[in-house]
Structures are given as C-alpha cells and as structure tokens.
mmCIF file of C-alpha atoms in Angstrom:
data_model
loop_
_atom_site.group_PDB
_atom_site.id
_atom_site.type_symbol
_atom_site.label_atom_id
_atom_site.label_comp_id
_atom_site.label_asym_id
_atom_site.label_seq_id
_atom_site.Cartn_x
_atom_site.Cartn_y
_atom_site.Cartn_z
ATOM 1 C CA UNK A 562 14.893 17.376 6.314
ATOM 2 C CA UNK A 563 17.305 14.352 5.822
ATOM 3 C CA UNK A 564 15.359 12.964 9.225
ATOM 4 C CA UNK A 565 12.112 13.142 7.791
ATOM 5 C CA UNK A 566 13.031 11.737 4.572
ATOM 6 C CA UNK A 567 14.816 9.110 6.563
ATOM 7 C CA UNK A 568 11.832 8.365 9.291
ATOM 8 C CA UNK A 569 9.171 8.059 5.919
ATOM 9 C CA UNK A 570 11.616 4.994 4.662
ATOM 10 C CA UNK A 571 11.574 3.926 7.624
ATOM 11 C CA UNK A 572 8.101 3.581 8.050
ATOM 12 C CA UNK A 573 7.386 2.817 4.592
ATOM 13 C CA UNK A 574 9.936 -0.212 5.061
ATOM 14 C CA UNK A 575 8.058 -1.546 8.173
ATOM 15 C CA UNK A 576 4.729 -1.722 6.441
ATOM 16 C CA UNK A 577 6.288 -3.739 3.653
ATOM 17 C CA UNK A 578 7.685 -6.194 6.403
ATOM 18 C CA UNK A 579 4.026 -6.158 7.156
ATOM 19 C CA UNK A 580 3.373 -6.890 3.862
ATOM 20 C CA UNK A 581 6.093 -9.761 3.720
ATOM 21 C CA UNK A 582 4.596 -11.376 6.791
ATOM 22 C CA UNK A 583 1.277 -11.190 5.150
ATOM 23 C CA UNK A 584 2.307 -12.672 1.935
ATOM 24 C CA UNK A 585 4.057 -15.599 3.601
ATOM 25 C CA UNK A 586 0.918 -16.063 6.020
ATOM 26 C CA UNK A 587 -0.957 -16.481 2.370
ATOM 27 C CA UNK A 588 1.532 -18.906 1.229
ATOM 28 C CA UNK A 589 1.780 -21.175 4.470
ATOM 29 C CA UNK A 590 -1.776 -21.150 4.393
ATOM 30 C CA UNK A 591 -2.696 -22.148 0.998
ATOM 31 C CA UNK A 592 -0.228 -24.989 0.805
ATOM 32 C CA UNK A 593 -1.441 -25.881 4.522
ATOM 33 C CA UNK A 594 -5.041 -26.059 3.173
ATOM 34 C CA UNK A 595 -4.189 -27.761 0.160
ATOM 35 C CA UNK A 596 -2.270 -30.271 1.890
ATOM 36 C CA UNK A 597 -5.064 -31.178 4.229
ATOM 37 C CA UNK A 598 -7.922 -31.189 1.600
ATOM 38 C CA UNK A 599 -6.116 -34.300 0.422
ATOM 39 C CA UNK A 600 -6.940 -35.600 4.322
ATOM 40 C CA UNK A 601 -10.131 -34.262 3.658
ATOM 41 C CA UNK A 602 -9.880 -31.567 6.795
ATOM 42 C CA UNK A 603 -9.293 -28.261 5.030
ATOM 43 C CA UNK A 604 -8.984 -25.311 7.115
ATOM 44 C CA UNK A 605 -11.964 -23.665 7.619
ATOM 45 C CA UNK A 606 -11.815 -19.534 6.594
ATOM 46 C CA UNK A 607 -9.076 -20.132 4.189
ATOM 47 C CA UNK A 608 -10.961 -18.044 1.531
ATOM 48 C CA UNK A 609 -11.437 -15.172 4.245
ATOM 49 C CA UNK A 610 -7.849 -15.001 5.819
ATOM 50 C CA UNK A 611 -6.214 -14.839 2.231
ATOM 51 C CA UNK A 612 -8.729 -11.740 0.813
ATOM 52 C CA UNK A 613 -7.538 -10.056 4.473
ATOM 53 C CA UNK A 614 -3.984 -10.992 4.132
ATOM 54 C CA UNK A 615 -4.381 -10.086 0.022
ATOM 55 C CA UNK A 616 -5.514 -6.505 1.111
ATOM 56 C CA UNK A 617 -2.817 -6.236 3.647
ATOM 57 C CA UNK A 618 -0.347 -7.332 1.422
ATOM 58 C CA UNK A 619 -1.404 -4.768 -1.590
ATOM 59 C CA UNK A 620 -1.847 -1.959 0.935
ATOM 60 C CA UNK A 621 0.929 -2.051 2.898
ATOM 61 C CA UNK A 622 3.368 -2.758 -0.017
ATOM 62 C CA UNK A 623 2.935 0.451 -2.041
ATOM 63 C CA UNK A 624 4.336 3.147 0.060
ATOM 64 C CA UNK A 625 8.104 1.361 -0.095
ATOM 65 C CA UNK A 626 7.558 0.215 -3.957
ATOM 66 C CA UNK A 627 7.038 3.973 -4.439
ATOM 67 C CA UNK A 628 9.826 4.872 -2.318
ATOM 68 C CA UNK A 629 11.912 2.681 -4.390
ATOM 69 C CA UNK A 630 10.189 3.583 -7.513
ATOM 70 C CA UNK A 631 9.548 0.310 -8.584
ATOM 71 C CA UNK A 632 6.309 0.969 -10.227
ATOM 72 C CA UNK A 633 5.875 1.005 -13.840
ATOM 73 C CA UNK A 634 7.511 4.184 -15.009
ATOM 74 C CA UNK A 635 6.946 5.298 -18.807
ATOM 75 C CA UNK A 636 9.228 8.156 -19.673
ATOM 76 C CA UNK A 637 9.536 7.826 -23.265
ATOM 77 C CA UNK A 638 8.024 11.253 -23.746
ATOM 78 C CA UNK A 639 9.121 13.034 -20.475
ATOM 79 C CA UNK A 640 13.050 11.468 -21.233
ATOM 80 C CA UNK A 641 12.919 13.415 -23.945
ATOM 81 C CA UNK A 642 12.374 16.791 -21.691
ATOM 82 C CA UNK A 643 14.901 19.242 -20.535
ATOM 83 C CA UNK A 644 15.338 18.596 -16.673
ATOM 84 C CA UNK A 645 13.011 21.701 -15.678
ATOM 85 C CA UNK A 646 10.243 20.295 -17.630
ATOM 86 C CA UNK A 647 10.762 16.985 -16.346
ATOM 87 C CA UNK A 648 10.845 17.744 -12.980
ATOM 88 C CA UNK A 649 7.468 19.898 -13.740
ATOM 89 C CA UNK A 650 5.879 17.124 -14.963
ATOM 90 C CA UNK A 651 6.808 14.948 -11.727
ATOM 91 C CA UNK A 652 5.611 17.328 -9.183
ATOM 92 C CA UNK A 653 2.567 17.757 -11.127
ATOM 93 C CA UNK A 654 2.238 13.748 -11.302
ATOM 94 C CA UNK A 655 2.790 13.909 -7.535
ATOM 95 C CA UNK A 656 0.379 16.251 -6.613
ATOM 96 C CA UNK A 657 -2.033 14.257 -8.847
ATOM 97 C CA UNK A 658 -1.114 10.832 -6.921
ATOM 98 C CA UNK A 659 -1.500 12.672 -3.513
ATOM 99 C CA UNK A 660 -5.218 13.961 -4.174
ATOM 100 C CA UNK A 661 -5.833 10.259 -5.578
ATOM 101 C CA UNK A 662 -4.492 8.654 -2.360
ATOM 102 C CA UNK A 663 -5.852 11.163 0.124
ATOM 103 C CA UNK A 664 -9.215 10.352 -1.355
ATOM 104 C CA UNK A 665 -8.876 6.852 -1.250
ATOM 105 C CA UNK A 666 -7.714 6.884 2.433
ATOM 106 C CA UNK A 667 -10.567 8.936 3.688
ATOM 107 C CA UNK A 668 -13.204 6.832 1.931
ATOM 108 C CA UNK A 669 -11.582 3.758 3.173
ATOM 109 C CA UNK A 670 -11.897 5.610 6.401
ATOM 110 C CA UNK A 671 -15.325 6.166 6.001
ATOM 111 C CA UNK A 672 -15.990 2.507 4.787
ATOM 112 C CA UNK A 673 -14.477 1.440 8.009
ATOM 113 C CA UNK A 674 -16.671 3.654 10.413
ATOM 114 C CA UNK A 675 -19.166 2.045 8.346
ATOM 115 C CA UNK A 676 -18.381 -1.760 8.802
ATOM 116 C CA UNK A 677 -17.738 -0.804 12.263
ATOM 117 C CA UNK A 678 -20.569 0.911 13.287
ATOM 118 C CA UNK A 679 -22.897 -2.129 11.118
ATOM 119 C CA UNK A 680 -21.119 -4.881 12.673
ATOM 120 C CA UNK A 681 -20.490 -6.573 9.795
ATOM 121 C CA UNK A 682 -18.016 -9.461 10.189
ATOM 122 C CA UNK A 683 -16.828 -12.355 7.388
ATOM 123 C CA UNK A 684 -19.120 -15.065 7.228
ATOM 124 C CA UNK A 685 -16.933 -18.043 8.651
ATOM 125 C CA UNK A 686 -14.511 -16.642 11.023
ATOM 126 C CA UNK A 687 -16.879 -13.815 11.975
ATOM 127 C CA UNK A 688 -13.913 -11.775 11.523
ATOM 128 C CA UNK A 689 -14.534 -7.803 11.884
ATOM 129 C CA UNK A 690 -13.854 -6.371 8.128
ATOM 130 C CA UNK A 691 -13.020 -2.618 9.384
ATOM 131 C CA UNK A 692 -9.477 -3.340 10.888
ATOM 132 C CA UNK A 693 -8.131 -4.180 7.483
ATOM 133 C CA UNK A 694 -10.164 -1.173 5.858
ATOM 134 C CA UNK A 695 -8.441 1.267 8.496
ATOM 135 C CA UNK A 696 -4.990 -0.415 7.770
ATOM 136 C CA UNK A 697 -5.050 0.648 4.098
ATOM 137 C CA UNK A 698 -6.398 3.812 4.972
ATOM 138 C CA UNK A 699 -3.503 4.489 6.998
ATOM 139 C CA UNK A 700 -1.115 3.081 4.580
ATOM 140 C CA UNK A 701 -2.952 5.145 1.761
ATOM 141 C CA UNK A 702 -1.822 8.337 4.168
ATOM 142 C CA UNK A 703 1.472 6.924 4.333
ATOM 143 C CA UNK A 704 1.649 7.150 0.589
ATOM 144 C CA UNK A 705 0.957 10.409 0.615
ATOM 145 C CA UNK A 706 3.942 11.625 2.531
ATOM 146 C CA UNK A 707 5.996 9.480 0.302
ATOM 147 C CA UNK A 708 5.104 11.469 -2.575
ATOM 148 C CA UNK A 709 5.767 14.572 -0.766
ATOM 149 C CA UNK A 710 9.075 13.059 0.079
ATOM 150 C CA UNK A 711 9.575 12.344 -3.591
ATOM 151 C CA UNK A 712 8.428 16.408 -4.470
ATOM 152 C CA UNK A 713 11.108 17.547 -1.532
ATOM 153 C CA UNK A 714 13.600 15.378 -3.911
ATOM 154 C CA UNK A 715 12.644 16.820 -6.953
ATOM 155 C CA UNK A 716 12.896 20.185 -6.013
ATOM 156 C CA UNK A 717 16.371 19.718 -4.317
ATOM 157 C CA UNK A 718 17.242 17.951 -7.637
ATOM 158 C CA UNK A 719 18.384 14.874 -6.025
ATOM 159 C CA UNK A 720 15.259 12.836 -7.592
ATOM 160 C CA UNK A 721 16.837 11.262 -10.869
#
C-alpha cells in the first residue's frame, strides 16, 4: 500500500513540475511581450499561449495541492465532532470529490474528442485545443486517485 501511495505522490509532483514550468513560461512570455511592445514588436499569439498554459497550470497543480492538503479547509463544525464522525465526513466528501472529478475528466475527454474531430484551432497560432483538454482530463483522473489515497489514509487513521 505504501508503494501505491508513494507512486501517487510522485505522479502528483511530476504534474506539479509541469505546472511550474507552465507558470514560469507565462511569466517570461508576458514580461517579454510587454518589453517588446515598447519597441512596437509584440509577440504574436501571447494571449493564446497564456490561455493554454493557464489551463495547464490550474489543472496540473490540483493533485499535489490536494495531496498536501493545501486547499482551503473549513473545519469549524467538523473539528468539534468526534474523530469517528470526522472520518466519516472526510470519506463522504472524498467520495463526492471523486464523483465530481470523474465527471469533469470524462466530459473533458468528450470535449477533446469533439475538438479533435472538428479540427478546431486557436485563431492566431493555429494551435489545436484538444491536447490541453486531454491533459487537464488526465489531471482530473490523477486527482481521483489522490482522493482515493486520502480515503486509504483516513481508514488507516493516518490522515489527521
């Protein structure tokens, strides 16, 4: 079981590295575009590239943030419950999260398939949209595995 949990953490960290590279790309691209605009030579397609990279940043950062419990967590009411009830609430919310991310991931795959079939591309650079949809869908499925790992930790008593 520890091997599975370590594998999930490694995969989440790998996706987070990709998100970090994407956010660095956004910063460098934006600063370069602003600088070059002062010389009347902007970078063509900056808006599109920032939008694509922004989707990668948001989607790929979710699993590790969830693994590290870095999201906002309001435990005002659950903190007053006994540990058994807190665990039950945590298990229920993880199940709901798995359902949500499965639904999002599946719909992103459908959207990606539709975008690929239609050949839809960005306006300026003619970049296809579907790889971003597939990438964020993959990240949603990794998030489901992270939530399952959370459930394992809750059942084993090592979550809190």
